[in-house]
Tab-separated table of C-alpha atoms in Angstrom:
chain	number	residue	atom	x	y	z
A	122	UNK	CA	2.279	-20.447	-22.702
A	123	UNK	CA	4.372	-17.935	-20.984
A	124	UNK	CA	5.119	-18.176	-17.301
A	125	UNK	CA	5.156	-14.536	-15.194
A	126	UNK	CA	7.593	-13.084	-13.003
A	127	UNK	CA	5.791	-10.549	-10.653
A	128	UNK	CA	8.313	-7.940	-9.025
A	129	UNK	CA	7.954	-4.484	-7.289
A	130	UNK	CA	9.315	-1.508	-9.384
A	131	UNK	CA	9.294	0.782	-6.269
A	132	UNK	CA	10.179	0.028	-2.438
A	133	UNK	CA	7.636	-2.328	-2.034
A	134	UNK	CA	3.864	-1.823	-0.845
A	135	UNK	CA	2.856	-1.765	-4.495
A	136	UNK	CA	-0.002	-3.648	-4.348
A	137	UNK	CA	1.748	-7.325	-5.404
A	138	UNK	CA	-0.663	-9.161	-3.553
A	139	UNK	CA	-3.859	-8.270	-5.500
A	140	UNK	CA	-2.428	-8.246	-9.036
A	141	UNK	CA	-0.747	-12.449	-7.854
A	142	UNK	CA	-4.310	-13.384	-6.906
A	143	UNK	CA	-5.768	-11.661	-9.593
A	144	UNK	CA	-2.930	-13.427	-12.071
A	145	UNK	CA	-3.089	-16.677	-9.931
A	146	UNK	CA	-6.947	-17.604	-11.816
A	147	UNK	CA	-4.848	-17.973	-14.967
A	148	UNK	CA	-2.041	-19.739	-13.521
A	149	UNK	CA	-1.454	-23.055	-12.296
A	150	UNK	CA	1.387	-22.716	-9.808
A	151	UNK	CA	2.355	-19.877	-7.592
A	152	UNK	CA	5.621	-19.989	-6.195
A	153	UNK	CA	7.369	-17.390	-3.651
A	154	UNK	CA	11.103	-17.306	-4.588
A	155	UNK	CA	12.850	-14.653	-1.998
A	156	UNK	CA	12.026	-12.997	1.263
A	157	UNK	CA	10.740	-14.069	4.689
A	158	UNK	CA	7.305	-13.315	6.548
A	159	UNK	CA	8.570	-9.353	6.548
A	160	UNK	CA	6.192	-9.284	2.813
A	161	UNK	CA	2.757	-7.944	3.556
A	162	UNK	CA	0.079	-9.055	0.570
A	163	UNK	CA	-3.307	-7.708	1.164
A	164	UNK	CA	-5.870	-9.625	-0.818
A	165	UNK	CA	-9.756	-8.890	-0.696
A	166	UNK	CA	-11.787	-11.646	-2.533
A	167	UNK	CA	-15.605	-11.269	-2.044
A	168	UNK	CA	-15.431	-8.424	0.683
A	169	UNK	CA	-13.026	-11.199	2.456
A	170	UNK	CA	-10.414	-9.332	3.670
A	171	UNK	CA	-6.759	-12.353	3.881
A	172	UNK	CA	-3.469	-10.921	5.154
A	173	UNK	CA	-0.494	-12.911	3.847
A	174	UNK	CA	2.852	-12.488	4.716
A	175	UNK	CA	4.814	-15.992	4.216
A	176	UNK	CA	2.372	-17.808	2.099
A	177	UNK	CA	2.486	-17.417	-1.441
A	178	UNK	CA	-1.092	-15.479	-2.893
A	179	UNK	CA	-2.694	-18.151	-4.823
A	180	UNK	CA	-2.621	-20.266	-1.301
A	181	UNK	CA	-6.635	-18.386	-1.042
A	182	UNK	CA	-7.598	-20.035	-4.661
A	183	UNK	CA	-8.775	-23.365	-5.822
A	184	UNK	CA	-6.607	-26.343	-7.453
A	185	UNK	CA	-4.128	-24.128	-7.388
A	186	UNK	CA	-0.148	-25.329	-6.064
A	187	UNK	CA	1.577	-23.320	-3.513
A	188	UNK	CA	5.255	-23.263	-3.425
A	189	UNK	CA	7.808	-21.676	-0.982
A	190	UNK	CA	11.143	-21.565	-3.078
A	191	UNK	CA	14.465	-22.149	-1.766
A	192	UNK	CA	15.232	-18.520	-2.053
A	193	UNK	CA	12.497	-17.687	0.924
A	194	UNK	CA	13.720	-17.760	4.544
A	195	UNK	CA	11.310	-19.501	6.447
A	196	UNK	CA	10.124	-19.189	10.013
A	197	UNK	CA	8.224	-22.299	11.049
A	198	UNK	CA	6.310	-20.805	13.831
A	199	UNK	CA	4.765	-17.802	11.644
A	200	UNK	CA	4.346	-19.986	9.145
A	201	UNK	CA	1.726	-22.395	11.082
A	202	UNK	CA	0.554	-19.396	12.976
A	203	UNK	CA	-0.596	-18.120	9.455
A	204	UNK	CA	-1.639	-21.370	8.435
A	205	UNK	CA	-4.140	-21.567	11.516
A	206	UNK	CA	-5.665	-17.930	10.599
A	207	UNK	CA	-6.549	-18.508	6.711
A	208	UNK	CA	-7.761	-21.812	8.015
A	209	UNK	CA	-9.981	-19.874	10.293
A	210	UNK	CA	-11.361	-17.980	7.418
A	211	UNK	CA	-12.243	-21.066	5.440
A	212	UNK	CA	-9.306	-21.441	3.382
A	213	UNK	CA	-7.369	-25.074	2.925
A	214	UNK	CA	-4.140	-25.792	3.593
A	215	UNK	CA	-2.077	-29.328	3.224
A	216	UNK	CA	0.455	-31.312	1.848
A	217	UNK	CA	-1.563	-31.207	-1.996
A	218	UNK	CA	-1.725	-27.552	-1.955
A	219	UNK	CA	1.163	-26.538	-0.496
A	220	UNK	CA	4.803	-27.278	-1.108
A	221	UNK	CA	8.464	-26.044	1.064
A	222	UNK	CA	11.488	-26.205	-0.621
A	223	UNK	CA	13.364	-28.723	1.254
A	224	UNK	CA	16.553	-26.368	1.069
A	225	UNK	CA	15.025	-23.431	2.349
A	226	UNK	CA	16.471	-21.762	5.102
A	227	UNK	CA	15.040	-21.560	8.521
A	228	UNK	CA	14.676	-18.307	11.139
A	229	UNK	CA	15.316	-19.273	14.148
A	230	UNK	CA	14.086	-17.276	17.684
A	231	UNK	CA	17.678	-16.666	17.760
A	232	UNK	CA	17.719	-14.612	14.402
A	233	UNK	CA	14.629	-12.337	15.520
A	234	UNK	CA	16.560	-11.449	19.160
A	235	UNK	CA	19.903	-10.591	17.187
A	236	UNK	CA	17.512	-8.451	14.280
A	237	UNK	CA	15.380	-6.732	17.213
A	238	UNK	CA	18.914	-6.244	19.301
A	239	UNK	CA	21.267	-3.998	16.200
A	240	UNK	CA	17.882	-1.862	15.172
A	241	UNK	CA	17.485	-1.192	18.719
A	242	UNK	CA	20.890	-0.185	19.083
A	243	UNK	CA	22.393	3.747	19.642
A	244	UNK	CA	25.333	3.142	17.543
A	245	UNK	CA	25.256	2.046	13.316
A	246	UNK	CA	22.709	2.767	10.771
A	247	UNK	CA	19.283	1.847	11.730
A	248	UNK	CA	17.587	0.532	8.293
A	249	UNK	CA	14.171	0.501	9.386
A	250	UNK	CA	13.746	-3.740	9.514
A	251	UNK	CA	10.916	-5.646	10.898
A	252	UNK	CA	13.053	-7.201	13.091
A	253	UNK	CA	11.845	-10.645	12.404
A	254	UNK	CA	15.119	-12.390	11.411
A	255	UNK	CA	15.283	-12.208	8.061
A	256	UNK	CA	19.137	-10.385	7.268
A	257	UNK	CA	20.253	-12.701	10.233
A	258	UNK	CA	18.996	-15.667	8.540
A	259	UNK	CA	20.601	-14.679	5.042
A	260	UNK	CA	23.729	-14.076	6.878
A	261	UNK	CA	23.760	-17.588	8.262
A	262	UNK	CA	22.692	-19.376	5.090
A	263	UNK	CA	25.545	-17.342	2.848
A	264	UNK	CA	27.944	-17.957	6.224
A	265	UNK	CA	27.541	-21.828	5.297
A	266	UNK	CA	26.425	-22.480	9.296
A	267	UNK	CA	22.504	-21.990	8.370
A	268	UNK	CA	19.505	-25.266	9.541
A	269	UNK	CA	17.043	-25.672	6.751
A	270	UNK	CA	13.811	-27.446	6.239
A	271	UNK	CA	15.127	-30.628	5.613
A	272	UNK	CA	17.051	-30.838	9.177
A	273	UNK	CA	13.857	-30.992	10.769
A	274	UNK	CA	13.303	-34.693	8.875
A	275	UNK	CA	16.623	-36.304	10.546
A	276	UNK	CA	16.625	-34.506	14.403
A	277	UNK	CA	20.226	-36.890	14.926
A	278	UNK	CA	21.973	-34.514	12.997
A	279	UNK	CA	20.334	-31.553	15.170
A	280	UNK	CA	23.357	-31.552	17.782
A	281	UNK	CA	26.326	-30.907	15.373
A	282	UNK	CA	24.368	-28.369	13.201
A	283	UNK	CA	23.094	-26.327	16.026
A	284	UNK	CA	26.759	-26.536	17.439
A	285	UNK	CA	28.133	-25.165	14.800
A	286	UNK	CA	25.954	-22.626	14.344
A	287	UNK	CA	26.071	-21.517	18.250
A	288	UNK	CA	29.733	-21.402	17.759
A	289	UNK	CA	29.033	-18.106	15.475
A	290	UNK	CA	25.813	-16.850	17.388
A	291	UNK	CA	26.954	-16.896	21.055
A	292	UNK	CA	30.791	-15.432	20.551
A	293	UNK	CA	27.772	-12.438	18.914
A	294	UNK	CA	25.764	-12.258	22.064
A	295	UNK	CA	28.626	-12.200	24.359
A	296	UNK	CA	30.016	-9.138	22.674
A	297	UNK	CA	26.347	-7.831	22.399
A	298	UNK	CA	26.234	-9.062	26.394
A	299	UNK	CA	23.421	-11.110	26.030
A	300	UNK	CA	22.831	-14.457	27.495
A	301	UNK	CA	24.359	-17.806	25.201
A	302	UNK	CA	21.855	-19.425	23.765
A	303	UNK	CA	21.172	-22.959	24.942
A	304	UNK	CA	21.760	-25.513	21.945
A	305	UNK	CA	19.440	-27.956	24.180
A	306	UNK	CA	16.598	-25.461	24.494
A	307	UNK	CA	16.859	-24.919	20.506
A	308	UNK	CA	16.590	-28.434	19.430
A	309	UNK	CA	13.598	-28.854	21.533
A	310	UNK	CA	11.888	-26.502	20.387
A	311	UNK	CA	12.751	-27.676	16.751
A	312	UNK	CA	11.857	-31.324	17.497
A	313	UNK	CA	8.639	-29.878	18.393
A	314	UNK	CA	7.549	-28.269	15.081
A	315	UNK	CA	9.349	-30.605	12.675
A	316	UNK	CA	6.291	-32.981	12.426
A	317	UNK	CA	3.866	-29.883	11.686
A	318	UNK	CA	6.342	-28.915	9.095
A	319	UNK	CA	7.950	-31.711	7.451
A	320	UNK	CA	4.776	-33.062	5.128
A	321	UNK	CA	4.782	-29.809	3.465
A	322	UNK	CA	8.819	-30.267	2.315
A	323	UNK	CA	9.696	-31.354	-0.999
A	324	UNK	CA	12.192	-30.856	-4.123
A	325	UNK	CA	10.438	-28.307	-5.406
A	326	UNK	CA	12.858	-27.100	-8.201
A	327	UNK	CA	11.419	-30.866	-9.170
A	328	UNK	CA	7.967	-30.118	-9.121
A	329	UNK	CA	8.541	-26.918	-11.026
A	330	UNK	CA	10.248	-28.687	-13.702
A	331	UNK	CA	7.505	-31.067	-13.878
A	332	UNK	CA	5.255	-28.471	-14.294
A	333	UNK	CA	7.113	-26.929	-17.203
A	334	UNK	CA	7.194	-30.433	-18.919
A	335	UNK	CA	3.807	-30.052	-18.554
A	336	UNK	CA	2.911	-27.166	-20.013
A	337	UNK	CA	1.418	-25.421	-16.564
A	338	UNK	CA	1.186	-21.716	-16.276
A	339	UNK	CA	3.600	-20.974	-13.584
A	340	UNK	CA	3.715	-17.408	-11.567
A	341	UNK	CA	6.921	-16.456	-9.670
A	342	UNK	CA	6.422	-13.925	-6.905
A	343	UNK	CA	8.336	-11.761	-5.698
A	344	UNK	CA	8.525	-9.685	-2.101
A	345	UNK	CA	9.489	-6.175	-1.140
A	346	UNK	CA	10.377	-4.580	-4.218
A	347	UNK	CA	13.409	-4.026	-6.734
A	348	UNK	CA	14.416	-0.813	-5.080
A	349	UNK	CA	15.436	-2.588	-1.348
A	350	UNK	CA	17.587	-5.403	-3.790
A	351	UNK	CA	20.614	-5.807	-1.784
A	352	UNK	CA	22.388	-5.351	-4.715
A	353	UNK	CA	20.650	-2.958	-6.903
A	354	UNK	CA	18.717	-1.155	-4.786
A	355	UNK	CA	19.618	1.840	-1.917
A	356	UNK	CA	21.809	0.445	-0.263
A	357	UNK	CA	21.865	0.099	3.045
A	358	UNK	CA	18.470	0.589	3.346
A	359	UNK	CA	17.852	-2.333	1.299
A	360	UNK	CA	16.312	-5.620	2.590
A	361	UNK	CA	19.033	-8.929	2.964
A	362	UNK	CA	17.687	-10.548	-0.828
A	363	UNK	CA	17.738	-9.829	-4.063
A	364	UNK	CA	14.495	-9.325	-5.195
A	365	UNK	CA	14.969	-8.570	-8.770
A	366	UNK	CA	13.475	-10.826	-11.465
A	367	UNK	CA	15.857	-12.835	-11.725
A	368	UNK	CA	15.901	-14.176	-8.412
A	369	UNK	CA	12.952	-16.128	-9.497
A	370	UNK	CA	14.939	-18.535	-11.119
A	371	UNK	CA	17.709	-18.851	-8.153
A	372	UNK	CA	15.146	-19.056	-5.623
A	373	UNK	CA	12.831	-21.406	-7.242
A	374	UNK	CA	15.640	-23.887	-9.130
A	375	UNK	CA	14.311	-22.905	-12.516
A	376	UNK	CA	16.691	-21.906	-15.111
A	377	UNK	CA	15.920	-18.473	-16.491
A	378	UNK	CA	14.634	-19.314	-19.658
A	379	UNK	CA	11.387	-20.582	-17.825
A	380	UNK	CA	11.068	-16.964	-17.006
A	381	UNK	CA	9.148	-15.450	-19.878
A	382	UNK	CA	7.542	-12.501	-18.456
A	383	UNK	CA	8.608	-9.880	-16.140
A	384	UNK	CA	5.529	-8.153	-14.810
A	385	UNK	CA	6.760	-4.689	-12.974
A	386	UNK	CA	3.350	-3.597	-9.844
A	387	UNK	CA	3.988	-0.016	-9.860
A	388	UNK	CA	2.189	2.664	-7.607
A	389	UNK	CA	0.545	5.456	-9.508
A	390	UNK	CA	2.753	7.706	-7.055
A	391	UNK	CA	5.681	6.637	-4.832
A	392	UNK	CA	6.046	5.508	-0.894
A	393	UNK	CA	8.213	3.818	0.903
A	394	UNK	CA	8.274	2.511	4.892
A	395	UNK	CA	11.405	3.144	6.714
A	396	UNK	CA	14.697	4.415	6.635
A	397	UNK	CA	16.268	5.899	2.934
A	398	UNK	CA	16.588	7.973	0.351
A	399	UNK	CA	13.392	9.476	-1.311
A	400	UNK	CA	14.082	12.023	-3.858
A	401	UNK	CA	10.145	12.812	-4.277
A	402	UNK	CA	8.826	12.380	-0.566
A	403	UNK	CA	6.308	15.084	0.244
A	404	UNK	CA	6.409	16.261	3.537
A	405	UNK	CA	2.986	18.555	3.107
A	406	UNK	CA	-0.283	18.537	2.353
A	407	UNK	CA	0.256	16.719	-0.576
A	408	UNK	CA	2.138	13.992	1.295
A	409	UNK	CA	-0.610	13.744	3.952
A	410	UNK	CA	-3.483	13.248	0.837
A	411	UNK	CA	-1.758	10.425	-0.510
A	412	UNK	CA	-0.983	8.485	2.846
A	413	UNK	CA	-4.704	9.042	4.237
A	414	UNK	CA	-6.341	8.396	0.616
A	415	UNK	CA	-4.065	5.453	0.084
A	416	UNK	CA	-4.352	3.953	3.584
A	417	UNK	CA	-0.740	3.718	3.411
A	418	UNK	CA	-0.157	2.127	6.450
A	419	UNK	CA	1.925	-1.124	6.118
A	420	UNK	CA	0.325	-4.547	6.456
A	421	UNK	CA	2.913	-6.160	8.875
A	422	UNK	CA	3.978	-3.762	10.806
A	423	UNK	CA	1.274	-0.793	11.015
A	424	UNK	CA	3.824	1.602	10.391
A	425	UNK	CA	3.093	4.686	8.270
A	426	UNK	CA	4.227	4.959	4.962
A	427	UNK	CA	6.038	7.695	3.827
A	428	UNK	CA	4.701	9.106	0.409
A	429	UNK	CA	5.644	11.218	-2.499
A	430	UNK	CA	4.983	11.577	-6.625
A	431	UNK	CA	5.683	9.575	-8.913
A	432	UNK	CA	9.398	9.229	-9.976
A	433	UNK	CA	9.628	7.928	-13.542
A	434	UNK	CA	13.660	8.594	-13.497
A	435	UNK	CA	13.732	5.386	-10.606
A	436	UNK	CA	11.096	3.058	-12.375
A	437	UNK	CA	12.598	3.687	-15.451
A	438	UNK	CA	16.286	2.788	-13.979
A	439	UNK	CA	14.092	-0.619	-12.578
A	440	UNK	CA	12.762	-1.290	-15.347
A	441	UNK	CA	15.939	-1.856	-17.157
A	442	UNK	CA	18.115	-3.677	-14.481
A	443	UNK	CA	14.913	-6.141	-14.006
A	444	UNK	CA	13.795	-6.724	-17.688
A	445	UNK	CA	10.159	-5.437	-16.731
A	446	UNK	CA	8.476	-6.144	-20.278
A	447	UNK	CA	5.035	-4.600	-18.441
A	448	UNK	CA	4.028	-2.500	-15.612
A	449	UNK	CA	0.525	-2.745	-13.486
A	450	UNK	CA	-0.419	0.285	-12.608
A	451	UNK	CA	-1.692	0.677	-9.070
A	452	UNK	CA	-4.340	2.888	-6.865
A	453	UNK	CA	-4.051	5.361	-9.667
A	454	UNK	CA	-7.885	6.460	-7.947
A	455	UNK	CA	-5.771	7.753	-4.817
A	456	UNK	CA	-5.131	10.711	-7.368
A	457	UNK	CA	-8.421	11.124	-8.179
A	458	UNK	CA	-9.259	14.983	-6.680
A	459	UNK	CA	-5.700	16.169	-7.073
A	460	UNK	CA	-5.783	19.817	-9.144
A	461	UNK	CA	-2.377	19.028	-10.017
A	462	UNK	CA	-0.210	16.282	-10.149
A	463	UNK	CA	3.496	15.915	-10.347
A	464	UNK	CA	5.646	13.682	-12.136
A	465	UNK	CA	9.316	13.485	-11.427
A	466	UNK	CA	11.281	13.328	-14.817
A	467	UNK	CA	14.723	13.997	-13.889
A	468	UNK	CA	16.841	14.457	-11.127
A	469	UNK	CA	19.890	17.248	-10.495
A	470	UNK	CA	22.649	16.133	-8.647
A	471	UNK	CA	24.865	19.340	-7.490
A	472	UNK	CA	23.525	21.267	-10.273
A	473	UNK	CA	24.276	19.067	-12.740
A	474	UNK	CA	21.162	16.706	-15.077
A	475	UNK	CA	21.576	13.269	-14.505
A	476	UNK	CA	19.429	10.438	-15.365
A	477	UNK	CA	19.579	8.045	-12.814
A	478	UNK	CA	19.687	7.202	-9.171
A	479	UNK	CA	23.608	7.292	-8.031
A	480	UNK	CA	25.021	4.339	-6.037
A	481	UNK	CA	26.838	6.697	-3.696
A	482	UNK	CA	23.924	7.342	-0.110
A	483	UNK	CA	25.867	10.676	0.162
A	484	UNK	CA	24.893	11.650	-3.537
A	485	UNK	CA	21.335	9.854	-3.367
A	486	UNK	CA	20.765	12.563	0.010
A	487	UNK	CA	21.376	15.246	-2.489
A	488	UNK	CA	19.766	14.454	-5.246
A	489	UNK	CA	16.875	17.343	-6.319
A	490	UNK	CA	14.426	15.738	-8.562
A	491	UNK	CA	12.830	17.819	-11.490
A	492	UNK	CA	9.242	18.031	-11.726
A	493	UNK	CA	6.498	17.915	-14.709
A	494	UNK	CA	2.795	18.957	-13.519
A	495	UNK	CA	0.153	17.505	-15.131
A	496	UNK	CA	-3.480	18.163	-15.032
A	497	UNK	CA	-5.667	16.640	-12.184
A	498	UNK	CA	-9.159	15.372	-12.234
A	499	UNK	CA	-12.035	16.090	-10.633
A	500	UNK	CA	-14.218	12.945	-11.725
A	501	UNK	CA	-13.613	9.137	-9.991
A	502	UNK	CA	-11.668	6.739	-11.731
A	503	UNK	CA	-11.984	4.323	-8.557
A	504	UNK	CA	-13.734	0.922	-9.895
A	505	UNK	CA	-12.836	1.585	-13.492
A	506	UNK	CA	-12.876	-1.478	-15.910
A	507	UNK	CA	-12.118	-0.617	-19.279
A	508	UNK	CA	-10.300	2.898	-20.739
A	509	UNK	CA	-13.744	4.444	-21.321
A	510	UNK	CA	-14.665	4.618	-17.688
A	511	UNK	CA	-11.651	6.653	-16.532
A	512	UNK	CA	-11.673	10.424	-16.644
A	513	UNK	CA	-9.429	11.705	-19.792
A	514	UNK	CA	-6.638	13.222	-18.000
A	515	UNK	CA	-6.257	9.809	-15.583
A	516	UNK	CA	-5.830	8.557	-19.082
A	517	UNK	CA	-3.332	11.063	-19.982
A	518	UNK	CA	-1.503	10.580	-16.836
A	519	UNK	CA	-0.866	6.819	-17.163
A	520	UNK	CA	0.122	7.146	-21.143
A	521	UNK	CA	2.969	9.605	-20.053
A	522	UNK	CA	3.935	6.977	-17.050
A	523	UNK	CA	4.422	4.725	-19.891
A	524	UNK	CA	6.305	6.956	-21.978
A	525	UNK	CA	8.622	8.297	-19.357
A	526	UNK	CA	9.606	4.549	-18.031
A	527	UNK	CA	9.799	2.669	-21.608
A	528	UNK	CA	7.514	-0.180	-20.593
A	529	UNK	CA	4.129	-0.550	-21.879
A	530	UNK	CA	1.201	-0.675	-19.159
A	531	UNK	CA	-0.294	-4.510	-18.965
A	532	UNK	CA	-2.775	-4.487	-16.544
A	533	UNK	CA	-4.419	-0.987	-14.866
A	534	UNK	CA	-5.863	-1.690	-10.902
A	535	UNK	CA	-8.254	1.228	-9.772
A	536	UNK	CA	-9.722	-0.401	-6.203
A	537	UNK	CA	-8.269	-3.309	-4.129
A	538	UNK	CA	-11.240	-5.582	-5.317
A	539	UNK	CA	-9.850	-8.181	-7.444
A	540	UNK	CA	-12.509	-7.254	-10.233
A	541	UNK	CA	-11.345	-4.041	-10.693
A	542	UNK	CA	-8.782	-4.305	-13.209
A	543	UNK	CA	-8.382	-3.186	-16.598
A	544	UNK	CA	-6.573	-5.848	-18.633
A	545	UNK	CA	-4.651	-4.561	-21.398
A	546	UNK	CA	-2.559	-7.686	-22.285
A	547	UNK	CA	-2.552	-10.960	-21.006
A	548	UNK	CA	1.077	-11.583	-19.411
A	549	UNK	CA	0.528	-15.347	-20.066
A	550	UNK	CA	-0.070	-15.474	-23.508
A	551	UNK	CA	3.619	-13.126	-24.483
């Protein structure tokens, strides 16, 4: 039995959180490996509409484990503040179900004033975060001054940690002229969630190795998407983790051979929310179809997404770095009524062919992507369930997306209800 790595190929907003519940029937663990409560998964199950940001997907389904990897930075009060509204919609949450890496780092209130403070800011690059903490967070945890879950279990060790990470934070403020923050006021307020938090904490690169042992289907996923990697993707308008595949084995404490199968959600066009380079962004008519058809508004923040064709020269480029052995192909109905649709198969960068996204932000600015049009369709493919129900040139469309990238397509999704997937090969049996 395989166990399934699920990763954006674009910039996120892919539709991860339908294809994890979806995936999470057949699985036995779902575990979040990177991230913070910036990830937006949209689930509807039965017309039931959950909104998860923190949580991991299968949290919604029966008998199923919920795990928050080391890798995730965790904010204690979103988390119970999204604990209390599934719980409000009937859904069960406790110490069986759920599961926090004990090493995880925490954001603080502390991390979301510094994040909200540099956006907000006249001078630097403005990336476009949620301003929630995250990239503060990460700093702290690779700056080695970071509090984690299991500080919340021993609050006599509270005083010294927070000192030494106030040391760092308010020599920041002051040149930021903000107010220090008050180490007392801090550990109260951390003292006061611990006991909320605490009985979810446990070894969990343990638990996942038990799981192994015992032959459980285990699903890794990811957040954002492979194209805001702080490594690998466009950097600086990137988020602060690496959110390739193989961050699911870092950010869980699995070794990488437990990761069998890379499963790449891809958009049947391209958007993106924030600052960045966007080689096929359509600012027209075009543009304005795919936001308004796609409801491509994000489900965090609100904002607006932008929007644009498909690029097969950048999911091509992801599916390499990230070993995607399979895509699942997204909203491919939001086409449905286009008389033509484009398909980016190449880019020119100062008149010269080149196959791939540069690392350079000056050269990604000018980069001029090269266009294929295809057919459109006039008939719905929306609620499809097998190849016979989609129009012939959807079908078309979709085998040249797998031709361009070099990754077969696994698993089709033509409407956000969970049922409306065409399965083409079971990721779990590779």
């Amino acid at each position: 039995m395989a166990n399934v790595v699920v990763v954006g190929s674009q910039w996120g907003d892919e539709g991860k959180g339908k294809i994890v519940d979806w995936l999470s029937v057949r699985a036995d663990v779902v575990a979040r490996f990177q991230g913070g409560h910036n990830a937006g998964h949209t689930l509807v199950i039965n017309g039931e509409v959950y909104k998860l940001s923190l949580l991991p997907s299968g949290i919604v389904r029966e008998g199923k484990l919920s795990v928050i990897g080391n890798g995730v930075v965790v904010d204690p009060w979103a988390l119970l503040h999204e604990m209390k509204t599934l719980r409000d919609q009937g859904v069960t949450i406790g110490p069986d179900n759920l599961k926090i890496a004990e090493n995880a780092t925490l954001i603080l209130p502390l991390h979301q004033e510094l994040d909200a403070v540099r956006e907000n800011a006249n001078g630097g690059v403005k990336i476009g975060t949620t301003k929630r903490g995250i990239g503060p967070a990460y700093e702290d945890k690779v700056g080695r001054r970071a509090l984690r879950i299991a500080d919340l279990a021993d609050p006599d060790t509270l005083d010294g940690k927070i000192e030494h990470l106030l040391v760092h934070h308010n020599t920041l403020r002051r040149g930021l002229n903000l107010p220090e923050f008050d180490a007392g006021e801090l550990k109260a307020k951390l003292v006061d969630v611990a006991p909320h938090i605490t009985p979810y904490a446990a070894p969990v690169w343990q638990l996942l190795d038990e799981a192994r042992r015992d032959r459980k289907r285990i699903l890794f996923e990811g957040a954002q998407g492979i194209l805001l990697d702080v490594d690998h993707g466009t950097y600086p308008y990137v988020t602060s983790s690496n959110t390739i595949a193989g961050q699911a084995a870092i950010g869980s404490g699995v070794g990488p051979s437990a990761l069998n199968h890379v499963l790449g959600i891809t958009k049947a066009y391209t958007t993106r929310v924030g600052e960045g380079p966007f080689p096929t962004e359509q600012n027209n008519e075009d543009g304005q179809k795919l936001g308004e058809r796609g409801h491509e508004f994000g489900t965090v923040t609100g904002r607006k997404r932008r929007c644009g064709w498909f690029d097969a020269v950048l999911v091509r480029q992801v599916v390499r770095t990230a070993g995607i052995n399979g895509i699942a192909l997204t909203k491919l109905d939001v086409l449905d009524g286009f008389d033509e649709i484009k398909i980016c198969t190449g880019y020119k960068l100062d008149g010269k062919e080149i196959d791939y996204l540069p690392t350079n932000a000056a050269e990604q600015a000018r980069i001029e992507p090269t266009y294929e049009t295809m057919q459109g369709w006039s008939e719905t493919s929306y609620g499809a369930r097998s190849w016979a129900d989609l129009p012939a040139e959807a079908v078309r469309y979709v085998r040249y997306i797998e031709e361009l990238i070099g990754a077969p397509v696994t698993l089709l999704s033509t409407s956000p209800e969970r049922d409306d997937t065409i399965l083409v090969k079971d990721p779990f049996e590779d």
